[in-house]
Amino acid sequence: MKKIKIKVPATIANLVCGFDILGMAIHEPYDEMELKLLDSPEIIIRHEDHFGLPEEPSKNVAGVVLQNIIEHLKLTKGFEVTIRKHIKPGSGLGSSAASAAGAAFGANALLGNILSREEMVHFAMFGEELASGVRHADNIAPCIYGGITLVKSSSPIDIIPLSTPNLFVAAVHPQVEVKTSDARQILKKNILLKDAVEQWGNIAGLVTGILKNDIPLIGRSLNDRIIEPVRSILIPKFDEIKTRSLEAGALGGGISGSGPSIFMLAEKKETAEKIAQLMKSIYDEIKIESFVYVSKINPSGIEIVEEDHDDNQ
Amino acid sequence: MKKIKIKVPATIANLVCGFDILGMAIHEPYDEMELKLLDSPEIIIRHEDHFGLPEEPSKNVAGVVLQNIIEHLKLTKGFEVTIRKHIKPGSGLGSSAASAAGAAFGANALLGNILSREEMVHFAMFGEELASGVRHADNIAPCIYGGITLVKSSSPIDIIPLSTPNLFVAAVHPQVEVKTSDARQILKKNILLKDAVEQWGNIAGLVTGILKNDIPLIGRSLNDRIIEPVRSILIPKFDEIKTRSLEAGALGGGISGSGPSIFMLAEKKETAEKIAQLMKSIYDEIKIESFVYVSKINPSGIEIVEEDHDDNQ
C-alpha cells in the first residue's frame, strides 16, 4: 500500500473509577490523517489545522511514533503524514493519543500489517510520552481496539478489550486549560486503603456491568472517591454539571481523562443531547466558550476511509 | 417447613487481589447444620463438634443471626440449631461465615423463603460482626450465592454474582493461629496510589477472566502488591508454598481470607492434588500439622440435604 486515509476517534480515559486502566472510543470528534509511504527513511509531518502544533518530527507526537517505528524495525522507508486535527489539544479527549495511535495504525497498514495491536500500542506510547511525559495507554488502547478497553498493565503491555455497551456519550469541552502534567501532579501519592477498597468495588462492578451489559450496574459503579475530588477542582462548574446531568437522566459520568472535558453516559440519544445542551448552557452562563459532542460508544476505533494500493497507482 | 438439614461450604475471601470484595465457595470442607422451627421465640444452639464454641445465643455466631432475624421480623417462632462444624474456626476458610450464612439460609427456608438473598446476607453479617468485629460479606456472599461473588458494597448491600470457572482449588490449613482482627490491624491504613492502580488493573483483569472464562487472564491477574506482602509474614512458609505451587502448575493463588490457610487454583484435578500434597509436605518438614482440601469451585453454595415439611410430621 502506498497511501491511507483514516479517521482517528477521540477517546475518554479513566471512565470515572478506572484511573489509568480504562478507556473508551467515541465517534465525535475525530482527527483525519493521511499517511504516504516514502522511499527513504525520512518523516514529513504537515498539520492542516490551526492548533500550531510543531511539525518537526522529533517534537511532533505522530513524528516520534514514526521515528521509533523506523528505528526499531530498521526500515529503509519513510512516511509523509498530513493531519487535520479536530480533537482539540488539551481537551482531555485523547488528542495526542489520536495522533500517536493514528501514526502507528497508518504506518502498520502501509507496511502490510506487520505489527500486532499490542505492538501498535507499544509504538504509539512514545507519542504519549512526548505529549505528557508518561507512557500511558489508556487513550491509545481504545483508539486502536475500539469499544471499552482495559489496560491491565502498560509494562509489559497487557490490553484486554471489554465490550461496547449500547450507550450514548455526551461530552463538553470548556475552553479552559488543564495540563495533563498538572492534573497528574496534584494527585496525592498516598491514598486510604478504605477508599481504595471502595474504588476497586466500583471498578469490579463497572467491568462486570460492561461485560454483562448490565446498564444499572454500570450506572451505580461510576463513582470515584480518589481522583475526581482532587481533579474536579481544576474544572469550573464540575459539580453543577454532574448533578444536573444526573437529574436530567445521565447514568453517570465524570472527568474525561485529566480534563477539562466532562462526559456523561446515557441510554437514549435524546437524553444525551439534552445533557449536552445543559452542559453548554451552564458554561454559556459564566461566559466560558465550550464545545459539546454527542455520539455512541465507538465499537471499532480507527476507521480506514481510503486506501491506495500499489496496483492502483 | 419444620426442619431442614443443610451443608454449608467453606469459602475463600479476597481471591488474592480482591481484598474485601471477592470471594468463592468451595466444596470441601463444609459444616452440617440442622435447624428446627420452635413455637416460641427462643434460640437453642447445640454444637456437635469439638471446637468449644459458645452455645449461648448472644455469643454464638449462628445465635446472633437468629436473634436479629427474630427481632427484626418480630417473630413469635424460634429456632433450635445443631451444628457439626468441620470448617475449623480461625482457618481463614470462612468458618464463622458458614455458621452465619447457614443460620440465615436455614431460618429463611423454615419461614417459607420470605427473605431475598441480600436480606440473608444482611442478617448473616451480624454473625461476622460478632466473630471479627467487622460486618463484612466477602465470605457470606459466596456461601449464599455460590460460585464467585463480588461484594460491590456492603452498606448498602450490593452483591454481584459473577460465575464459576471450571477450576480446581487446593487449600492448606496449617495449625497456626492468625486472628482475623490481628490480620486486619497489621494492614497499613495508607497505600501508594501507584500500587492501587496496579491492584485495580489486576482486579479488573480477574473479573474479566472470570466472566469470559479466560483462564490465562485469571492466572496473570492473581497478584496482590498491597495485602499479601504484609499478611503473608504471619504465615510460615508462605513464599515457599506459593513459589513451589506455581512451579507445580498452579494458575495462581495466595492467602485465603486473612489466613493462615493458603489456596491455589489449578486447571486439572491432578495438579490440584499434587499441589495439596506439596503444601502438606512443606508443613510436615517443619513439624506444623496441616489439613489439605481439594475440590472444584462450588457453583451453588449452601445445599439442602433434607427437608421435613409440616405435612410429613
XYZ file of C-alpha atoms in Angstrom:
626
model
C 0.000 0.000 0.000
C 1.208 3.492 -0.838
C -1.301 5.741 0.882
C -4.002 5.505 3.527
C -6.610 7.909 4.868
C -8.020 7.228 8.318
C -10.479 8.680 10.815
C -8.999 8.585 14.299
C -11.543 8.984 17.092
C -11.479 10.839 20.364
C -11.226 8.663 23.464
C -12.283 9.040 27.072
C -9.817 7.671 29.586
C -10.402 6.534 33.175
C -14.207 6.171 32.926
C -14.591 7.688 36.386
C -13.346 4.918 38.689
C -10.827 3.246 36.369
C -7.938 5.714 36.696
C -5.101 4.773 34.325
C -6.690 1.448 33.317
C -9.985 2.017 31.462
C -10.811 3.961 28.320
C -13.389 4.087 25.543
C -13.545 5.299 21.970
C -16.312 7.641 20.816
C -17.300 8.789 17.316
C -17.153 12.566 17.690
C -14.804 14.422 17.491
C -12.200 12.665 15.320
C -8.975 13.552 13.531
C -8.335 12.901 9.850
C -4.924 11.569 8.958
C -3.363 10.690 5.635
C -0.131 8.720 5.526
C 2.057 8.029 2.462
C 4.943 5.614 2.252
C 8.216 7.281 1.174
C 11.195 5.559 -0.418
C 13.719 6.832 2.100
C 13.588 6.724 5.917
C 12.549 10.321 6.346
C 9.490 11.761 8.081
C 7.425 14.684 6.846
C 4.621 15.985 9.076
C 2.092 18.518 7.884
C -0.701 19.866 10.064
C -3.686 21.174 8.102
C -5.316 22.644 11.165
C -4.966 25.731 13.305
C -3.536 24.439 16.577
C 0.049 25.465 15.894
C 1.468 22.059 16.789
C 5.153 21.565 15.910
C 5.785 19.811 12.597
C 9.389 18.875 13.325
C 9.205 15.083 13.637
C 11.116 14.847 16.926
C 8.704 17.348 18.501
C 5.533 16.004 16.919
C 3.518 13.240 18.563
C 2.942 11.354 15.293
C 6.556 12.088 14.320
C 8.159 10.405 17.328
C 5.940 7.358 16.881
C 7.079 7.023 13.263
C 10.720 7.682 14.206
C 10.524 4.828 16.681
C 8.919 2.526 14.145
C 11.607 3.322 11.545
C 14.419 2.841 14.060
C 13.154 -0.308 15.766
C 12.165 -2.027 12.524
C 15.312 -0.754 10.712
C 13.141 0.468 7.839
C 14.517 1.889 4.622
C 11.134 3.536 4.024
C 9.718 6.741 5.481
C 6.362 8.444 5.968
C 4.671 11.643 4.892
C 1.770 12.499 7.172
C -0.990 15.059 6.807
C -3.085 15.673 9.915
C -6.361 17.547 10.048
C -6.894 17.621 13.782
C -10.394 18.243 15.130
C -9.809 16.822 18.624
C -8.527 19.884 20.401
C -5.139 19.544 22.115
C -5.546 19.855 25.868
C -9.226 18.864 25.787
C -8.807 15.625 27.715
C -10.399 13.783 24.808
C -7.281 11.929 23.723
C -5.941 14.405 21.162
C -2.316 13.324 21.485
C -3.366 9.663 21.651
C -5.214 10.084 18.355
C -2.092 11.430 16.613
C 0.030 8.701 18.164
C -2.377 5.824 17.537
C -3.171 7.081 14.038
C 0.531 7.195 13.176
C 1.122 3.649 14.435
C -2.037 2.298 12.787
C -1.385 4.059 9.465
C 2.274 3.041 9.321
C 1.353 -0.555 10.097
C -1.199 -0.612 7.273
C 1.328 0.859 4.829
C 3.892 -1.750 5.882
C 1.455 -4.611 5.203
C 0.106 -5.184 8.708
C 3.305 -6.477 10.219
C 2.521 -5.287 13.748
C 0.146 -6.783 16.321
C -2.271 -4.458 18.106
C -0.055 -4.647 21.213
C 2.916 -3.565 19.103
C 0.934 -0.641 17.676
C 0.130 0.376 21.260
C 3.793 -0.009 22.177
C 4.922 2.401 19.443
C 2.053 4.843 19.990
C 3.029 5.189 23.651
C 6.186 7.062 22.564
C 3.814 9.797 21.370
C 2.039 9.952 24.720
C 5.399 10.161 26.432
C 6.289 13.206 24.316
C 2.916 14.844 24.992
C 2.588 14.268 28.721
C 5.811 12.739 29.998
C 4.048 9.475 30.828
C 3.950 6.331 28.680
C 0.278 5.613 29.317
C -2.010 3.581 27.067
C -5.484 4.289 28.413
C -6.410 6.508 25.435
C -4.323 4.699 22.831
C -5.809 1.270 23.565
C -9.471 2.142 22.862
C -8.385 4.184 19.817
C -6.720 1.104 18.311
C -9.006 -1.655 19.655
C -12.329 0.224 19.709
C -15.034 -0.039 22.362
C -14.004 -0.066 26.009
C -10.576 -1.416 26.851
C -8.767 -2.421 30.000
C -5.067 -1.634 30.208
C -4.264 -4.321 32.750
C -0.627 -3.358 32.547
C 1.327 -0.994 30.333
C 4.692 -2.609 31.052
C 4.503 -5.303 29.811
C 1.617 -4.233 27.571
C -1.470 -6.260 28.514
C -4.627 -4.890 26.889
C -7.981 -6.596 27.388
C -10.768 -5.487 25.045
C -14.006 -5.495 27.036
C -17.113 -4.700 25.017
C -19.247 -1.877 23.666
C -22.417 -1.233 25.649
C -25.186 0.324 23.602
C -24.885 3.734 25.268
C -24.655 7.357 24.213
C -21.982 9.752 25.352
C -22.390 13.481 25.897
C -19.129 15.360 26.292
C -18.376 19.016 26.883
C -15.040 20.684 26.382
C -14.886 24.032 28.171
C -12.159 26.332 26.861
C -10.040 26.368 29.991
C -6.555 24.958 30.168
C -5.737 21.918 32.305
C -2.362 20.420 31.512
C -2.157 16.631 31.819
C 1.082 17.042 33.751
C -0.551 19.463 36.245
C -3.604 17.230 36.595
C -1.249 14.377 37.432
C 0.900 16.362 39.860
C -1.978 17.478 42.075
C -2.920 13.880 42.827
C -1.962 12.584 46.242
C 0.730 9.918 46.169
C -0.892 8.112 49.113
C -4.500 7.118 49.428
C -6.529 5.493 52.180
C -6.873 1.715 51.939
C -10.579 2.021 52.704
C -11.056 4.406 49.773
C -9.070 2.055 47.546
C -11.328 -0.861 48.574
C -14.416 1.172 47.681
C -12.768 2.119 44.380
C -11.971 -1.437 43.432
C -15.519 -2.487 44.266
C -16.659 0.130 41.776
C -14.105 -0.930 39.160
C -15.108 -4.586 39.503
C -18.758 -3.513 39.275
C -18.131 -1.361 36.208
C -16.225 -4.105 34.381
C -18.964 -6.615 35.252
C -21.653 -4.184 34.083
C -19.822 -3.612 30.789
C -19.298 -7.336 30.139
C -22.808 -8.396 31.179
C -24.449 -5.341 29.570
C -25.996 -4.585 32.977
C -26.756 -0.888 32.496
C -27.962 -0.123 36.061
C -24.773 -1.751 37.425
C -22.680 0.444 35.113
C -24.571 3.444 36.475
C -24.074 2.686 40.142
C -20.396 1.826 39.625
C -19.489 5.219 38.131
C -18.158 6.643 41.392
C -14.668 7.890 42.090
C -13.613 8.836 45.612
C -9.939 9.198 44.806
C -9.188 11.144 41.637
C -12.347 13.157 40.913
C -12.484 15.047 44.231
C -8.951 16.354 43.568
C -9.012 16.970 39.830
C -12.516 18.399 39.619
C -11.254 21.468 41.475
C -9.459 22.453 38.250
C -12.692 22.350 36.224
C -15.166 25.230 36.588
C -18.769 24.171 37.310
C -17.876 20.473 37.500
C -20.195 19.701 40.425
C -23.132 21.580 38.920
C -22.713 19.854 35.560
C -22.540 16.452 37.183
C -25.512 16.988 39.487
C -27.725 18.459 36.793
C -26.729 15.804 34.233
C -27.730 13.071 36.688
C -31.024 14.875 37.299
C -31.519 15.004 33.529
C -31.193 11.226 33.300
C -27.465 10.554 32.895
C -26.369 7.100 34.050
C -23.202 8.637 35.414
C -20.019 10.254 34.246
C -17.161 12.461 35.289
C -13.899 13.930 34.092
C -12.693 12.790 30.679
C -9.065 11.776 31.125
C -7.352 14.535 33.065
C -9.934 17.110 31.984
C -11.149 19.730 31.438
C -13.716 17.857 29.322
C -16.576 16.208 31.186
C -18.525 13.239 29.850
C -21.821 11.623 30.755
C -23.329 8.313 29.669
C -26.996 7.952 28.788
C -29.213 5.172 27.494
C -31.055 7.314 24.958
C -29.805 9.681 22.309
C -32.357 12.328 23.319
C -31.118 12.210 26.914
C -27.512 12.614 25.777
C -28.492 15.556 23.546
C -30.411 17.189 26.375
C -27.406 16.778 28.665
C -25.067 18.247 26.040
C -27.280 21.344 25.740
C -27.429 21.607 29.508
C -23.643 21.420 29.762
C -23.243 24.118 27.136
C -25.805 26.410 28.773
C -24.020 26.158 32.134
C -20.756 27.333 30.542
C -22.569 29.977 28.476
C -23.914 31.487 31.716
C -20.394 32.070 33.034
C -19.073 33.162 29.610
C -16.789 30.180 29.082
C -16.810 29.031 25.479
C -17.474 25.310 25.177
C -17.857 22.587 22.565
C -20.223 19.695 23.011
C -20.236 16.290 21.331
C -22.854 13.551 21.313
C -22.146 10.096 19.926
C -22.443 6.406 20.666
C -19.542 4.460 22.079
C -17.382 3.621 19.065
C -17.005 -0.159 18.747
C -14.196 -0.215 16.193
C -11.810 2.688 16.891
C -9.711 3.929 13.971
C -11.512 3.618 10.654
C -9.945 3.333 7.193
C -11.521 5.865 4.828
C -9.417 5.292 1.710
C -6.558 3.049 0.661
C -4.347 3.436 -2.404
C -2.601 0.167 -3.235
C 0.452 -0.140 -5.418
C -1.560 -1.737 -8.198
C -3.930 1.229 -8.291
C -1.160 3.726 -8.879
C -41.407 -26.468 56.967
C -40.449 -27.738 60.416
C -36.886 -28.911 59.992
C -34.050 -28.541 57.491
C -30.605 -30.091 57.165
C -28.024 -28.222 55.126
C -24.407 -28.491 54.000
C -22.690 -25.124 54.365
C -19.455 -24.822 52.414
C -16.130 -23.234 53.192
C -15.378 -20.040 51.303
C -12.221 -18.273 50.220
C -12.344 -14.499 50.519
C -10.280 -11.867 48.695
C -9.047 -14.122 45.863
C -5.607 -12.525 46.081
C -6.174 -9.064 44.586
C -9.836 -8.529 45.549
C -9.398 -7.612 49.214
C -12.785 -7.251 50.906
C -14.752 -7.557 47.651
C -14.285 -11.011 46.089
C -14.957 -14.488 47.432
C -15.706 -18.007 46.230
C -17.384 -21.089 47.591
C -15.629 -24.465 47.537
C -16.941 -27.973 48.259
C -14.537 -29.132 50.964
C -14.595 -28.641 53.923
C -18.227 -27.925 54.853
C -20.334 -27.659 58.008
C -23.518 -29.632 58.640
C -26.373 -27.697 60.199
C -29.836 -28.762 61.230
C -32.459 -26.139 62.077
C -35.893 -26.751 63.622
C -38.684 -24.233 63.958
C -39.848 -23.728 67.570
C -43.227 -22.422 68.683
C -41.823 -19.660 70.890
C -39.206 -17.018 70.060
C -36.332 -18.773 71.796
C -32.997 -19.917 70.397
C -31.245 -23.171 71.270
C -27.777 -23.764 69.858
C -26.036 -27.116 70.112
C -22.546 -27.754 68.767
C -21.858 -31.394 67.968
C -18.187 -30.805 67.360
C -15.046 -30.315 69.403
C -14.175 -26.667 68.896
C -15.558 -25.437 72.222
C -17.551 -22.622 70.635
C -20.023 -20.874 72.977
C -23.592 -22.144 72.755
C -25.192 -19.148 74.456
C -27.122 -17.499 71.573
C -25.793 -13.966 72.161
C -22.199 -15.274 71.986
C -22.733 -17.719 69.140
C -22.369 -16.649 65.515
C -25.488 -18.525 64.371
C -27.262 -17.384 67.531
C -26.867 -13.652 66.932
C -28.004 -14.054 63.336
C -31.187 -15.792 64.511
C -31.694 -13.248 67.323
C -31.587 -10.466 64.749
C -33.988 -12.291 62.451
C -36.458 -12.856 65.318
C -36.200 -9.225 66.484
C -36.331 -7.506 63.098
C -39.157 -9.671 61.762
C -40.986 -9.615 65.149
C -41.328 -13.408 65.002
C -43.302 -15.449 67.511
C -41.307 -18.516 66.442
C -37.833 -19.590 67.450
C -35.075 -21.924 66.276
C -33.214 -24.942 67.544
C -29.912 -25.379 65.761
C -27.480 -28.267 65.725
C -24.099 -27.556 64.176
C -21.500 -30.145 63.218
C -18.646 -27.895 62.276
C -15.868 -29.245 60.063
C -14.542 -25.875 58.855
C -12.065 -25.095 61.594
C -12.531 -21.777 63.390
C -9.589 -19.490 62.674
C -8.659 -21.311 59.464
C -9.402 -18.397 57.127
C -11.800 -20.652 55.241
C -14.972 -18.842 56.267
C -15.853 -20.849 59.375
C -17.815 -18.050 61.061
C -19.398 -17.082 57.729
C -20.633 -20.663 57.324
C -22.384 -20.602 60.714
C -23.814 -17.155 59.986
C -24.910 -17.855 56.414
C -26.251 -21.297 57.355
C -28.348 -19.774 60.138
C -29.815 -17.117 57.827
C -30.384 -19.589 54.994
C -31.929 -22.245 57.254
C -34.184 -19.788 59.080
C -35.357 -18.346 55.766
C -36.252 -21.805 54.470
C -38.151 -22.635 57.680
C -40.042 -19.344 57.413
C -41.165 -20.092 53.850
C -38.491 -18.201 51.886
C -39.567 -14.733 52.918
C -36.093 -13.193 52.611
C -34.190 -12.184 49.476
C -30.577 -13.268 49.138
C -29.484 -9.708 50.005
C -31.569 -9.886 53.177
C -29.994 -13.220 54.128
C -26.594 -11.592 53.655
C -27.744 -8.638 55.754
C -28.700 -10.860 58.706
C -25.669 -13.145 58.343
C -23.373 -10.131 58.634
C -24.357 -9.789 62.316
C -22.575 -13.122 62.817
C -19.414 -11.868 61.121
C -19.537 -8.778 63.292
C -19.602 -10.964 66.410
C -16.741 -13.123 65.120
C -14.365 -10.454 63.846
C -15.758 -7.056 64.767
C -16.335 -6.204 61.109
C -19.628 -6.504 59.200
C -18.057 -7.923 56.066
C -19.803 -10.039 53.434
C -16.983 -11.415 51.318
C -17.341 -14.945 52.764
C -21.086 -14.829 53.375
C -21.955 -13.818 49.810
C -20.365 -16.805 48.028
C -21.720 -19.127 50.743
C -25.280 -17.982 49.970
C -24.989 -17.263 46.218
C -22.433 -19.927 45.252
C -19.623 -19.532 42.735
C -17.548 -16.365 42.796
C -19.226 -13.222 44.067
C -18.413 -9.542 44.064
C -19.386 -7.532 47.131
C -19.539 -4.188 45.352
C -20.666 -2.590 48.572
C -21.642 -3.951 51.973
C -23.546 -0.831 53.031
C -25.897 -0.731 51.197
C -25.569 -4.423 50.361
C -24.789 -4.763 46.660
C -23.768 -8.300 45.716
C -22.995 -9.242 42.120
C -22.769 -12.968 41.381
C -20.017 -13.461 38.799
C -19.611 -17.025 37.570
C -17.979 -20.346 38.317
C -14.886 -21.078 36.246
C -14.201 -24.769 35.802
C -11.196 -24.792 38.110
C -9.890 -26.854 40.994
C -8.849 -25.444 44.330
C -6.123 -26.806 46.590
C -6.127 -25.355 50.091
C -3.915 -25.960 53.081
C -4.704 -25.035 56.646
C -1.565 -25.031 58.788
C -2.280 -25.283 62.516
C -1.011 -21.850 63.457
C -3.206 -19.102 64.837
C -3.869 -15.902 62.893
C -6.732 -13.881 64.303
C -8.826 -12.026 61.731
C -8.641 -8.931 63.904
C -4.804 -9.111 64.071
C -4.561 -9.758 60.331
C -6.666 -6.634 59.805
C -4.730 -4.474 62.251
C -1.326 -5.038 60.677
C -2.507 -3.630 57.367
C -1.330 -0.145 56.533
C -4.090 2.452 56.520
C -2.435 4.296 53.638
C -1.247 2.808 50.393
C 0.559 4.207 47.384
C -1.679 5.360 44.533
C 0.609 3.613 42.058
C 0.189 0.305 43.898
C -3.571 0.846 43.998
C -3.614 1.409 40.220
C -1.710 -1.833 39.670
C -4.142 -3.585 42.043
C -7.243 -2.339 40.254
C -5.739 -3.411 36.928
C -5.436 -6.898 38.409
C -8.950 -6.816 39.867
C -10.436 -5.698 36.542
C -8.388 -8.423 34.829
C -9.518 -11.083 37.298
C -13.202 -10.152 36.994
C -12.898 -10.138 33.188
C -11.133 -13.505 33.253
C -13.852 -14.989 35.476
C -16.700 -13.643 33.328
C -15.099 -14.538 29.986
C -13.734 -17.850 31.285
C -10.283 -16.665 30.167
C -8.113 -18.937 32.322
C -4.705 -17.432 31.412
C -6.078 -13.966 32.230
C -7.275 -15.245 35.624
C -3.778 -16.599 36.203
C -1.908 -13.416 35.361
C -4.334 -11.284 37.404
C -3.762 -13.174 40.663
C -1.246 -10.672 42.024
C -1.522 -8.632 45.181
C 1.010 -5.909 45.954
C -0.896 -4.477 48.897
C -2.266 -7.046 51.338
C -0.256 -10.211 50.695
C 3.211 -8.716 51.352
C 2.006 -7.639 54.819
C -0.191 -10.554 55.858
C 1.996 -13.322 54.488
C 4.551 -12.522 57.204
C 2.142 -14.132 59.682
C 2.061 -17.416 57.721
C 5.052 -19.756 57.979
C 6.466 -20.938 54.644
C 4.039 -18.798 52.617
C 6.599 -17.802 49.983
C 7.923 -21.322 49.539
C 4.415 -22.750 49.186
C 3.461 -20.135 46.624
C 6.636 -20.473 44.568
C 6.586 -24.263 44.545
C 2.844 -24.409 43.789
C 3.355 -22.183 40.759
C 6.253 -24.392 39.665
C 3.929 -27.392 40.053
C 1.417 -25.841 37.655
C -0.853 -23.675 39.824
C -2.535 -20.839 37.943
C -2.043 -18.631 40.969
C -3.261 -18.234 44.497
C -2.465 -16.712 47.849
C -3.827 -16.235 51.346
C -7.373 -17.477 51.952
C -9.196 -14.619 53.646
C -6.980 -13.354 56.447
C -5.114 -16.662 56.674
C -3.441 -18.816 57.766
C -4.904 -21.056 55.047
C -3.358 -20.770 51.604
C -5.189 -21.662 48.395
C -4.097 -22.310 44.834
C -6.150 -22.622 41.649
C -5.406 -25.245 39.027
C -6.976 -26.332 35.758
C -6.680 -30.066 36.430
C -7.660 -32.152 39.426
C -4.319 -33.995 39.355
C -2.439 -30.694 39.501
C -4.528 -29.536 42.473
C -3.920 -32.862 44.245
C -0.197 -32.670 43.584
C -0.141 -29.110 44.977
C -2.086 -30.191 48.083
C 0.470 -32.927 48.763
C 3.286 -30.471 48.215
C 1.728 -27.995 50.658
C 1.337 -30.693 53.281
C 4.888 -31.962 52.853
C 6.299 -28.457 53.317
C 4.497 -28.133 56.675
C 5.417 -31.721 57.635
C 9.088 -30.812 57.204
C 8.850 -28.085 59.810
C 6.563 -30.138 62.084
C 3.482 -27.978 61.669
C 0.330 -30.069 61.453
C -1.786 -29.175 58.439
C -5.012 -30.138 56.712
C -5.406 -30.058 52.953
C -8.531 -29.880 50.838
C -9.045 -30.330 47.111
C -12.323 -29.508 45.402
C -13.841 -27.674 42.463
C -15.248 -24.191 42.854
C -18.737 -24.729 44.270
C -21.317 -23.189 41.919
C -24.320 -23.327 44.261
C -23.176 -22.583 47.817
C -25.345 -23.909 50.648
C -27.048 -27.201 49.755
C -30.252 -28.580 51.249
C -29.723 -32.195 52.348
C -33.109 -32.920 53.927
C -36.365 -31.061 54.498
C -39.186 -32.067 56.839
C -42.398 -30.318 55.898
C -45.407 -29.941 58.198
C -47.368 -32.487 56.210
C -44.636 -35.077 56.733
C -44.786 -34.783 60.511
